[in-house]
Amino acid sequence: MEHDFIVFSVKRKHLSFTSNFPQELKSFKLTFEVNEKYHPKIIGRKGAKITQIRKKHDVNIQFPERGSENQSIITITGYQQNAEAARDEILSDVKELEDMYEEEVKLDARIHPRIIGAKGRGITRLMEKFEVELRFPRQSDPDCDPNTVTISGTEDNVLDCKEHLLNLEEEFLQEVVDQEYLRDLQRPPSKSNGEDHGSRGPSAGFVVTGAPWDRAPDTQSQEEFPSFGAVAPGKGVARGGSSWPVRK
């Protein structure tokens, strides 16, 4: 009986000693460095990717706060085995990002909205189809070439996507040129020299001013009509100043 009591007491002490043990094990913490330029890729769109890793390994993953001294440190807390598995998965993703092939392609900036599509649906479809990432230049960045698009992924996927984009450019650019031509045709004639030619009425044509026939002739001028003052009244000529002969 005494023996049973002693065993029972030992078991209770053991249970009391280990009651907080799982919580202590889950507090295991490890840190590792990842270039901060890859952090957005690890986190994913709206945090979807990092949330998936957290749930999969039952761990907590913390990224450095803005302004902190070391922006490359990632901290994982949880069971040691789970934390290490989560770390290995993140580092594997980073390795893929580091090995990623990248190429720039020149695409006329006028067709970028057509490729991106409404609410980014067009570019999302392309990235899913070719399994690549597409980065378009920011209009707010004056140092960026507005025509340069960056494609990242495996080399084969990048080259396939590049060829597809160049074909889209040819197709969309022709539509843009046609639309601009139609707009030019529909545009009213522009004003030149600040004058509105439409309000001047019909054209007067070629006009000569200051010609001799613009003024009435001076019949008393000896210079223009020298014979008028020199005519003497003769036979058959009336003295009243008429130069016509009088009928007899």
XYZ file of N, CA and C in Angstrom:
744
model
N 0.839 -1.201 0.000
C 0.000 0.000 0.000
C 0.870 1.247 0.000
N 1.905 1.174 0.836
C 2.833 2.300 0.904
C 3.550 2.480 -0.431
N 3.875 1.359 -1.016
C 4.566 1.384 -2.310
C 3.711 2.057 -3.379
N 2.418 1.714 -3.378
C 1.511 2.326 -4.350
C 1.400 3.824 -4.135
N 1.392 4.256 -2.910
C 1.255 5.675 -2.597
C 2.465 6.449 -3.103
N 3.619 5.848 -2.888
C 4.851 6.519 -3.322
C 4.875 6.669 -4.839
N 4.493 5.641 -5.535
C 4.458 5.700 -7.001
C 3.480 6.756 -7.467
N 2.334 6.799 -6.835
C 1.310 7.769 -7.192
C 1.808 9.194 -6.986
N 2.510 9.410 -5.913
C 3.034 10.742 -5.623
C 4.078 11.148 -6.655
N 4.908 10.226 -7.023
C 5.925 10.523 -8.029
C 5.281 10.882 -9.357
N 4.247 10.158 -9.715
C 3.555 10.445 -10.970
C 2.940 11.840 -10.962
N 2.340 12.223 -9.841
C 1.723 13.539 -9.745
C 2.774 14.627 -9.864
N 3.916 14.404 -9.221
C 4.990 15.387 -9.322
C 5.482 15.492 -10.766
N 5.559 14.345 -11.397
C 6.016 14.332 -12.791
C 5.044 15.091 -13.695
N 3.753 14.870 -13.451
C 2.740 15.582 -14.232
C 2.816 17.075 -13.985
N 3.039 17.474 -12.782
C 3.141 18.886 -12.458
C 4.369 19.503 -13.112
N 5.437 18.752 -13.164
C 6.683 19.250 -13.739
C 6.582 19.453 -15.257
N 5.818 18.588 -15.916
C 5.748 18.627 -17.383
C 4.534 19.373 -17.920
N 3.715 19.945 -17.050
C 2.490 20.593 -17.528
C 2.773 21.778 -18.435
N 3.859 22.520 -18.217
C 4.207 23.682 -19.038
C 5.262 23.355 -20.090
N 5.653 22.128 -20.156
C 6.729 21.745 -21.068
C 6.379 21.973 -22.541
N 5.182 21.591 -23.015
C 4.855 21.836 -24.422
C 4.918 23.314 -24.795
N 4.460 24.179 -23.898
C 4.496 25.614 -24.171
C 5.927 26.116 -24.272
N 6.795 25.579 -23.427
C 8.198 25.973 -23.479
C 8.845 25.502 -24.778
N 8.494 24.304 -25.197
C 9.045 23.800 -26.458
C 8.591 24.647 -27.643
N 7.359 25.146 -27.573
C 6.807 25.931 -28.680
C 7.379 27.342 -28.718
N 8.146 27.687 -27.701
C 8.748 29.023 -27.651
C 10.137 29.055 -28.279
N 10.511 27.977 -28.924
C 11.824 27.949 -29.581
C 11.871 29.049 -30.646
N 12.980 29.760 -30.695
C 13.102 30.900 -31.614
C 14.404 30.789 -32.393
N 14.300 31.035 -33.685
C 15.513 31.078 -34.518
C 15.439 32.292 -35.443
N 16.599 32.807 -35.792
C 16.680 33.954 -36.708
C 17.631 33.613 -37.844
N 17.373 34.195 -38.993
C 18.253 34.011 -40.157
C 18.089 35.221 -41.076
N 19.037 35.381 -41.977
C 19.049 36.567 -42.837
C 18.617 36.217 -44.254
N 17.801 37.105 -44.810
C 17.382 37.020 -46.209
C 17.411 38.437 -46.768
N 18.034 38.604 -47.908
C 18.091 39.928 -48.533
C 16.693 40.552 -48.577
N 16.597 41.776 -48.102
C 15.284 42.416 -47.958
C 14.544 42.589 -49.286
N 15.258 42.558 -50.400
C 14.570 42.709 -51.683
C 13.678 41.506 -51.994
N 13.954 40.368 -51.302
C 13.129 39.174 -51.514
C 11.956 39.078 -50.531
N 11.925 39.936 -49.537
C 10.863 39.862 -48.530
C 9.461 39.963 -49.134
N 9.214 40.913 -50.053
C 7.866 40.978 -50.643
C 7.464 39.679 -51.335
N 8.437 38.994 -51.948
C 8.136 37.724 -52.619
C 7.791 36.634 -51.608
N 8.500 36.630 -50.488
C 8.229 35.633 -49.453
C 6.856 35.883 -48.824
N 6.544 37.140 -48.618
C 5.256 37.494 -48.002
C 4.101 37.200 -48.946
N 4.307 37.516 -50.235
C 3.255 37.257 -51.215
C 2.207 38.351 -51.242
N 1.320 38.242 -52.209
C 0.275 39.248 -52.377
C -0.701 39.197 -51.202
N -0.841 40.323 -50.544
C -1.717 40.454 -49.367
C -1.352 39.453 -48.271
N -0.063 39.059 -48.239
C 0.410 38.155 -47.197
C -0.004 36.710 -47.373
N -0.479 36.366 -48.567
C -1.020 35.016 -48.785
C 0.050 33.937 -48.631
N 1.245 34.182 -49.150
C 2.270 33.135 -49.144
C 2.806 32.881 -47.737
N 3.114 33.956 -47.007
C 3.668 33.766 -45.667
C 2.622 33.184 -44.720
N 1.356 33.520 -44.940
C 0.278 32.944 -44.126
C 0.197 31.438 -44.340
N 0.387 31.020 -45.576
C 0.362 29.588 -45.889
C 1.503 28.851 -45.179
N 2.691 29.450 -45.161
C 3.838 28.821 -44.488
C 3.602 28.755 -42.979
N 3.051 29.802 -42.414
C 2.773 29.817 -40.972
C 1.812 28.700 -40.574
N 0.737 28.582 -41.333
C -0.262 27.558 -41.010
C 0.287 26.151 -41.235
N 1.041 25.994 -42.286
C 1.586 24.673 -42.625
C 2.496 24.146 -41.522
N 3.326 25.033 -40.949
C 4.322 24.594 -39.958
C 3.940 24.988 -38.528
N 2.799 25.621 -38.362
C 2.330 26.027 -37.028
C 3.397 26.853 -36.301
N 3.827 27.920 -36.954
C 4.858 28.784 -36.377
C 4.440 30.245 -36.547
N 5.168 31.101 -35.876
C 4.992 32.542 -36.039
C 6.226 33.091 -36.749
N 6.015 33.877 -37.801
C 7.130 34.413 -38.590
C 7.057 35.930 -38.549
N 8.149 36.547 -38.151
C 8.202 38.001 -38.035
C 9.276 38.569 -38.958
N 8.892 39.625 -39.669
C 9.831 40.354 -40.514
C 10.238 41.639 -39.794
N 11.390 42.197 -40.140
C 11.850 43.410 -39.438
C 10.914 44.593 -39.676
N 10.754 45.410 -38.645
C 9.946 46.614 -38.773
C 10.720 47.661 -39.566
N 9.971 48.537 -40.201
C 10.624 49.609 -40.955
C 11.426 50.490 -40.001
N 12.618 50.811 -40.434
C 13.469 51.655 -39.610
C 14.336 50.893 -38.636
N 14.140 49.579 -38.546
C 14.973 48.792 -37.631
C 16.400 48.706 -38.167
N 17.323 48.378 -37.287
C 18.743 48.412 -37.644
C 19.086 47.418 -38.744
N 18.604 46.211 -38.634
C 18.913 45.182 -39.630
C 17.627 44.764 -40.341
N 17.506 45.143 -41.595
C 16.287 44.894 -42.362
C 16.247 43.502 -42.984
N 17.302 42.718 -42.814
C 17.342 41.403 -43.466
C 17.001 40.243 -42.529
N 16.809 40.520 -41.235
C 16.587 39.459 -40.243
C 15.125 39.003 -40.230
N 14.919 37.679 -40.318
C 13.593 37.067 -40.175
C 13.625 36.180 -38.934
N 12.582 36.281 -38.111
C 12.513 35.508 -36.865
C 11.341 34.534 -36.917
N 11.609 33.265 -36.583
C 10.559 32.236 -36.551
C 10.470 31.674 -35.134
N 9.243 31.594 -34.614
C 9.007 31.070 -33.265
C 8.031 29.901 -33.334
N 8.336 28.817 -32.608
C 7.475 27.635 -32.584
C 8.262 26.436 -32.099
N 7.738 25.253 -32.333
C 8.522 24.053 -32.031
C 9.772 24.064 -32.901
N 10.873 23.603 -32.334
C 12.155 23.678 -33.044
C 12.085 23.005 -34.415
N 11.529 21.825 -34.456
C 11.453 21.092 -35.718
C 10.610 21.858 -36.743
N 9.504 22.435 -36.289
C 8.630 23.188 -37.194
C 9.294 24.479 -37.661
N 9.975 25.148 -36.739
C 10.641 26.408 -37.082
C 11.732 26.177 -38.121
N 12.480 25.118 -37.940
C 13.548 24.810 -38.894
C 12.975 24.428 -40.256
N 11.847 23.714 -40.267
C 11.212 23.339 -41.537
C 10.697 24.580 -42.267
N 10.127 25.523 -41.520
C 9.640 26.767 -42.124
C 10.798 27.579 -42.680
N 11.896 27.637 -41.924
C 13.086 28.343 -42.399
C 13.607 27.726 -43.691
N 13.692 26.407 -43.736
C 14.208 25.727 -44.927
C 13.324 25.994 -46.145
N 12.019 26.048 -45.927
C 11.117 26.327 -47.050
C 11.324 27.744 -47.573
N 11.494 28.688 -46.663
C 11.728 30.079 -47.075
C 13.044 30.198 -47.831
N 14.091 29.564 -47.314
C 15.395 29.631 -47.981
C 15.359 28.954 -49.348
N 14.555 27.917 -49.482
C 14.403 27.256 -50.778
C 13.749 28.202 -51.791
N 12.741 28.942 -51.329
C 12.092 29.922 -52.206
C 13.064 31.026 -52.602
N 13.888 31.449 -51.650
C 14.874 32.496 -51.931
C 15.881 32.013 -52.964
N 16.285 30.754 -52.862
C 17.239 30.186 -53.836
C 16.648 30.231 -55.242
N 15.374 29.928 -55.359
C 14.713 29.996 -56.667
C 14.698 31.430 -57.190
N 14.461 32.372 -56.286
C 14.450 33.778 -56.690
C 15.833 34.224 -57.147
N 16.863 33.764 -56.453
C 18.234 34.139 -56.816
C 18.632 33.541 -58.162
N 18.129 32.357 -58.454
C 18.461 31.685 -59.716
C 17.564 32.128 -60.870
N 16.645 33.017 -60.593
C 15.663 33.412 -61.594
C 16.318 34.189 -62.735
N 15.911 33.873 -63.956
C 16.406 34.560 -65.146
C 15.583 35.831 -65.341
N 16.250 36.905 -65.733
C 15.563 38.195 -65.888
C 15.968 38.845 -67.203
N 15.001 39.396 -67.891
C 15.286 40.066 -69.162
C 14.346 41.256 -69.339
N 14.894 42.309 -69.965
C 14.098 43.503 -70.246
C 13.674 43.507 -71.707
N 12.471 43.993 -71.952
C 11.959 44.082 -73.314
C 11.362 45.470 -73.505
N 11.606 46.047 -74.681
C 11.080 47.374 -75.002
C 9.692 47.229 -75.623
N 8.698 47.800 -74.947
C 7.323 47.798 -75.447
C 6.799 49.224 -75.409
N 6.234 49.671 -76.511
C 5.709 51.036 -76.591
C 4.788 51.324 -75.403
N 5.081 52.409 -74.682
C 4.319 52.734 -73.466
C 2.832 52.931 -73.735
N 2.477 53.266 -74.978
C 1.056 53.498 -75.292
C 0.215 52.228 -75.182
N 0.865 51.062 -75.286
C 0.083 49.818 -75.236
C 0.140 49.148 -73.861
N 0.880 49.714 -72.921
C 0.974 49.113 -71.588
C -0.392 48.931 -70.928
N -1.277 49.948 -70.981
C -2.600 49.752 -70.364
C -3.368 48.589 -70.973
N -3.202 48.366 -72.274
C -3.899 47.250 -72.926
C -3.381 45.910 -72.405
N -2.080 45.817 -72.179
C -1.493 44.569 -71.678
C -1.892 44.334 -70.217
N -1.842 45.382 -69.413
C -2.181 45.255 -67.990
C -3.649 44.903 -67.812
N -4.517 45.539 -68.606
C -5.942 45.225 -68.545
C -6.645 45.876 -67.369
N -7.968 45.792 -67.364
C -8.777 46.372 -66.289
C -8.472 45.675 -64.971
N -8.132 46.477 -63.959
C -7.820 45.968 -62.618
C -6.689 44.936 -62.635
N -5.804 45.026 -63.647
C -4.646 44.134 -63.715
C -4.956 42.718 -64.140
N -6.164 42.499 -64.685
C -6.533 41.122 -65.053
C -5.666 40.595 -66.193
N -5.343 41.458 -67.142
C -4.549 41.025 -68.291
C -3.165 40.558 -67.885
N -2.495 41.352 -67.066
C -1.138 40.987 -66.651
C -1.156 39.766 -65.734
N -2.206 39.626 -64.929
C -2.319 38.446 -64.058
C -2.434 37.173 -64.884
N -3.238 37.226 -65.945
C -3.386 36.048 -66.816
C -2.060 35.681 -67.471
N -1.320 36.690 -67.917
C -0.032 36.423 -68.564
C 0.957 35.792 -67.584
N 1.015 36.317 -66.369
C 1.955 35.780 -65.381
C 1.611 34.343 -65.008
N 0.322 34.054 -64.929
C -0.085 32.678 -64.615
C 0.178 31.739 -65.795
N -0.070 32.236 -67.000
C 0.108 31.396 -68.189
C 1.570 31.018 -68.396
N 2.481 31.992 -68.258
C 3.897 31.745 -68.532
C 4.716 31.507 -67.260
N 4.073 31.603 -66.099
C 4.752 31.403 -64.813
C 5.959 32.330 -64.687
N 5.705 33.601 -64.915
C 6.747 34.618 -64.822
C 6.211 35.795 -64.009
N 7.119 36.706 -63.726
C 6.724 37.964 -63.089
C 6.976 39.094 -64.078
N 6.022 40.000 -64.198
C 6.153 41.143 -65.094
C 6.179 42.422 -64.269
N 7.152 43.278 -64.549
C 7.240 44.570 -63.858
C 7.234 45.683 -64.895
N 6.244 46.558 -64.781
C 6.128 47.698 -65.681
C 6.724 48.930 -65.004
N 7.255 49.879 -65.788
C 7.865 51.075 -65.186
C 6.830 51.943 -64.491
N 7.258 52.595 -63.430
C 6.381 53.524 -62.716
C 6.438 54.887 -63.383
N 5.269 55.433 -63.668
C 5.214 56.739 -64.318
C 5.761 57.833 -63.412
N 5.720 57.608 -62.103
C 6.184 58.626 -61.158
C 7.705 58.682 -61.061
N 8.384 57.695 -61.639
C 9.847 57.646 -61.564
C 10.439 58.256 -62.828
N 11.026 59.461 -62.724
C 11.562 60.121 -63.924
C 12.781 59.423 -64.506
N 13.457 58.596 -63.697
C 14.668 57.915 -64.168
C 14.365 56.626 -64.921
N 13.104 56.188 -64.892
C 12.729 54.930 -65.550
C 12.456 55.163 -67.031
N 12.878 54.215 -67.846
C 12.496 54.234 -69.257
C 11.029 53.808 -69.342
N 10.136 54.672 -69.825
C 8.700 54.342 -69.831
C 8.346 53.167 -70.725
N 9.257 52.758 -71.608
C 8.969 51.661 -72.532
C 9.532 50.308 -72.076
N 10.275 50.279 -70.978
C 10.967 49.056 -70.564
C 10.119 48.220 -69.609
N 9.912 46.949 -69.967
C 9.188 45.994 -69.127
C 10.162 44.879 -68.744
N 10.172 44.494 -67.474
C 11.088 43.461 -66.978
C 10.341 42.149 -66.763
N 10.894 41.066 -67.313
C 10.299 39.729 -67.176
C 11.245 38.867 -66.345
N 10.713 38.192 -65.323
C 11.524 37.319 -64.465
C 10.890 35.939 -64.384
N 11.751 34.909 -64.377
C 11.268 33.533 -64.293
C 12.339 32.593 -64.803
N 11.972 31.378 -65.114
C 12.937 30.481 -65.745
C 13.223 30.998 -67.149
N 14.394 30.671 -67.670
C 14.806 31.246 -68.954
C 13.819 30.919 -70.072
N 13.377 29.681 -70.152
C 12.440 29.295 -71.213
C 11.123 30.059 -71.098
N 10.620 30.175 -69.881
C 9.352 30.883 -69.683
C 9.480 32.362 -70.017
N 10.617 32.941 -69.644
C 10.842 34.366 -69.925
C 10.883 34.616 -71.426
N 11.593 33.776 -72.153
C 11.708 33.958 -73.601
C 10.363 33.749 -74.297
N 9.588 32.780 -73.829
C 8.251 32.563 -74.409
C 7.348 33.764 -74.154
N 7.405 34.286 -72.949
C 6.577 35.441 -72.601
C 7.008 36.674 -73.391
N 8.308 36.845 -73.574
C 8.821 37.984 -74.340
C 8.293 37.953 -75.769
N 8.353 36.795 -76.394
C 7.854 36.655 -77.768
C 6.361 36.985 -77.839
N 5.618 36.517 -76.853
C 4.175 36.784 -76.822
C 3.905 38.283 -76.668
N 4.664 38.953 -75.815
C 4.476 40.387 -75.597
C 4.793 41.190 -76.854
N 5.823 40.794 -77.579
C 6.172 41.499 -78.816
C 5.076 41.329 -79.869
N 4.458 40.159 -79.910
C 3.331 39.952 -80.825
C 2.136 40.816 -80.427
N 1.889 40.908 -79.121
C 0.805 41.768 -78.642
C 1.082 43.227 -78.977
N 2.347 43.629 -78.860
C 2.699 45.017 -79.172
C 2.365 45.345 -80.625
N 2.737 44.445 -81.522
C 2.462 44.673 -82.944
C 0.962 44.809 -83.198
N 0.179 43.950 -82.555
C -1.275 43.976 -82.747
C -1.896 45.230 -82.134
N -1.555 45.514 -80.881
C -2.153 46.647 -80.181
C -1.685 47.976 -80.752
N -0.422 48.030 -81.187
C 0.129 49.277 -81.707
C -0.576 49.691 -82.986
N -0.928 48.723 -83.825
C -1.662 49.033 -85.046
C -3.022 49.635 -84.700
N -3.668 49.103 -83.674
C -4.954 49.650 -83.239
C -4.787 51.075 -82.724
N -3.715 51.323 -81.977
C -3.465 52.664 -81.446
C -3.243 53.653 -82.579
N -2.448 53.263 -83.569
C -2.176 54.138 -84.718
C -3.467 54.436 -85.474
N -4.295 53.418 -85.677
C -5.571 53.621 -86.377
C -6.474 54.573 -85.603
N -6.531 54.424 -84.296
C -7.371 55.296 -83.479
C -6.877 56.737 -83.512
N -5.565 56.918 -83.451
C -5.010 58.271 -83.507
C -5.274 58.911 -84.865
N -5.210 58.122 -85.932
C -5.483 58.640 -87.273
C -6.937 59.097 -87.381
N -7.858 58.299 -86.842
C -9.274 58.679 -86.873
C -9.523 59.940 -86.060
N -8.853 60.073 -84.931
C -9.017 61.283 -84.118
C -8.528 62.509 -84.869
N -7.425 62.360 -85.603
C -6.903 63.486 -86.382
C -7.883 63.901 -87.474
N -8.529 62.903 -88.087
C -9.494 63.223 -89.139
C -10.716 63.946 -88.577
N -11.129 63.594 -87.386
C -12.321 64.187 -86.785
C -12.036 65.513 -86.094
N -10.774 65.835 -85.919
C -10.415 67.065 -85.223
C -10.676 68.265 -86.128
N -11.292 69.368 -85.621
C -11.533 70.560 -86.447
C -10.222 71.192 -86.861
N -10.228 71.930 -88.019
C -8.989 72.556 -88.486
C -8.430 73.508 -87.434
N -7.133 73.514 -87.301
C -6.508 74.377 -86.301
C -6.417 75.802 -86.807
N -6.395 76.765 -85.870
C -6.264 78.185 -86.215
C -4.792 78.495 -86.424
N -4.505 79.341 -87.426
C -3.117 79.722 -87.684
C -2.978 81.219 -87.548
N -1.852 81.656 -86.968
C -1.550 83.068 -86.774
C -2.614 83.784 -85.959
N -3.339 83.067 -85.117
C -4.321 83.690 -84.249
C -5.555 84.162 -84.963
N -5.790 83.764 -86.215
C -6.947 84.200 -86.979
C -7.879 83.037 -87.200
N -9.164 83.322 -87.182
C -10.175 82.309 -87.450
C -10.625 82.487 -88.881
N -10.106 81.649 -89.768
C -10.418 81.797 -91.182
C -11.867 81.481 -91.472
N -12.527 80.737 -90.589
C -13.910 80.361 -90.855
C -14.869 81.517 -90.714
N -14.476 82.618 -90.008
C -15.390 83.732 -89.775
C -15.142 84.898 -90.711
N -14.261 84.724 -91.689
C -13.930 85.840 -92.570
C -14.818 85.904 -93.781
N -15.671 84.940 -93.999
C -16.537 84.952 -95.166
C -15.788 84.508 -96.392
N -16.389 84.654 -97.574
C -15.742 84.206 -98.804
C -14.485 84.990 -99.096
N -13.536 84.335 -99.707
C -12.273 84.979 -100.023
C -12.457 86.020 -101.116
N -11.743 87.132 -100.967
C -11.837 88.213 -101.966
C -10.964 87.943 -103.164
N -10.174 86.937 -103.150
C -9.299 86.620 -104.262
C -8.099 87.547 -104.287
N -7.431 87.633 -105.495
C -6.253 88.479 -105.638
C -6.685 89.912 -105.942
N -6.252 90.849 -105.114
C -6.685 92.244 -105.252
C -5.465 93.120 -105.457
N -5.540 94.008 -106.471
C -4.479 94.984 -106.725
C -4.971 96.337 -106.251
N -4.176 97.011 -105.450
C -4.554 98.338 -104.955
C -3.548 99.363 -105.442
N -4.027 100.632 -105.571
C -3.143 101.726 -106.005
C -2.905 101.770 -107.492
N -3.698 101.049 -108.289
C -3.531 101.069 -109.747
C -4.099 102.372 -110.306
N -3.683 102.766 -111.498
C -4.163 104.039 -112.086
C -5.671 104.086 -112.226
N -6.298 102.929 -112.443
C -7.749 102.952 -112.648
C -8.558 103.057 -111.356
N -7.855 103.100 -110.224
C -8.570 103.246 -108.961
C -9.068 104.676 -108.737
N -8.535 105.693 -109.499
C -8.986 107.080 -109.326
C -9.551 107.610 -110.644
N -10.430 108.622 -110.524
C -11.041 109.224 -111.729
C -9.994 110.003 -112.512
N -10.046 109.963 -113.863
C -9.046 110.689 -114.672
C -9.232 112.203 -114.560
N -8.091 112.922 -114.564
C -8.119 114.394 -114.545
C -8.004 114.881 -115.979
N -9.150 115.265 -116.543
C -9.165 115.666 -117.968
C -8.512 117.014 -118.193
N -8.294 117.785 -117.138
C -7.652 119.092 -117.291
C -6.137 118.980 -117.223
N -5.654 117.770 -116.919
C -4.206 117.611 -116.789
C -3.567 117.556 -118.165
N -2.619 118.467 -118.422
C -1.885 118.479 -119.679
C -0.994 117.249 -119.802
N -0.649 116.730 -118.641
C 0.252 115.583 -118.655
C -0.465 114.319 -119.070
N -1.714 114.114 -118.506
C -2.446 112.904 -118.808
C -3.218 113.009 -120.116
N -3.757 114.204 -120.390
C -4.519 114.432 -121.641
C -4.002 115.701 -122.309
N -2.861 115.660 -122.968
C -2.254 116.882 -123.556
C -3.084 117.475 -124.681
N -3.906 116.688 -125.381
C -4.648 117.213 -126.536
C -5.900 117.969 -126.143
N -6.368 117.800 -124.898
C -7.618 118.442 -124.491
C -7.479 119.958 -124.444
N -6.397 120.436 -123.942
C -6.209 121.890 -123.818
C -5.687 122.524 -125.083
N -5.163 121.761 -126.059
C -4.522 122.319 -127.253
C -5.422 122.346 -128.459
N -6.641 121.860 -128.364
C -7.530 121.804 -129.526
C -8.118 123.188 -129.767
N -7.908 123.748 -131.016
C -8.468 125.066 -131.383
C -9.771 124.854 -132.099
N -10.738 125.699 -131.823
C -12.031 125.553 -132.502
C -11.867 125.742 -133.986
N -12.293 124.837 -134.737
C -12.164 124.920 -136.196
C -13.511 124.857 -136.847
N -13.488 124.630 -138.137
C -14.677 124.573 -138.934
C -15.528 123.425 -138.503
N -16.756 123.708 -138.320
C -17.677 122.647 -137.961
C -17.625 122.268 -136.514
N -16.902 123.080 -135.736
C -16.803 122.761 -134.311
C -17.480 123.847 -133.524
N -18.373 123.525 -132.658
C -19.100 124.513 -131.865
C -18.198 125.052 -130.788
N -18.403 126.342 -130.422
C -17.579 126.974 -129.405
C -18.056 126.650 -127.998
N -19.068 125.922 -127.879
C -19.573 125.618 -126.533
C -18.739 124.593 -125.794
N -17.667 124.156 -126.356
C -16.792 123.185 -125.669
C -17.021 121.783 -126.147
N -17.972 121.571 -127.064
C -18.203 120.216 -127.535
C -17.230 119.895 -128.633
N -16.733 118.719 -128.652
C -15.772 118.298 -129.674
C -16.440 117.576 -130.807
N -17.745 117.488 -130.794
C -18.447 116.782 -131.852
C -18.868 117.767 -132.944
N -18.726 117.385 -134.240
C -19.122 118.299 -135.351
C -20.628 118.522 -135.361
N -21.009 119.734 -135.787
C -22.429 120.103 -135.856
C -22.976 119.686 -137.198
N -24.070 118.991 -137.164
C -24.702 118.524 -138.391
C -25.336 119.713 -139.119
N -25.030 119.908 -140.445
C -25.602 120.998 -141.243
C -26.920 120.585 -141.819
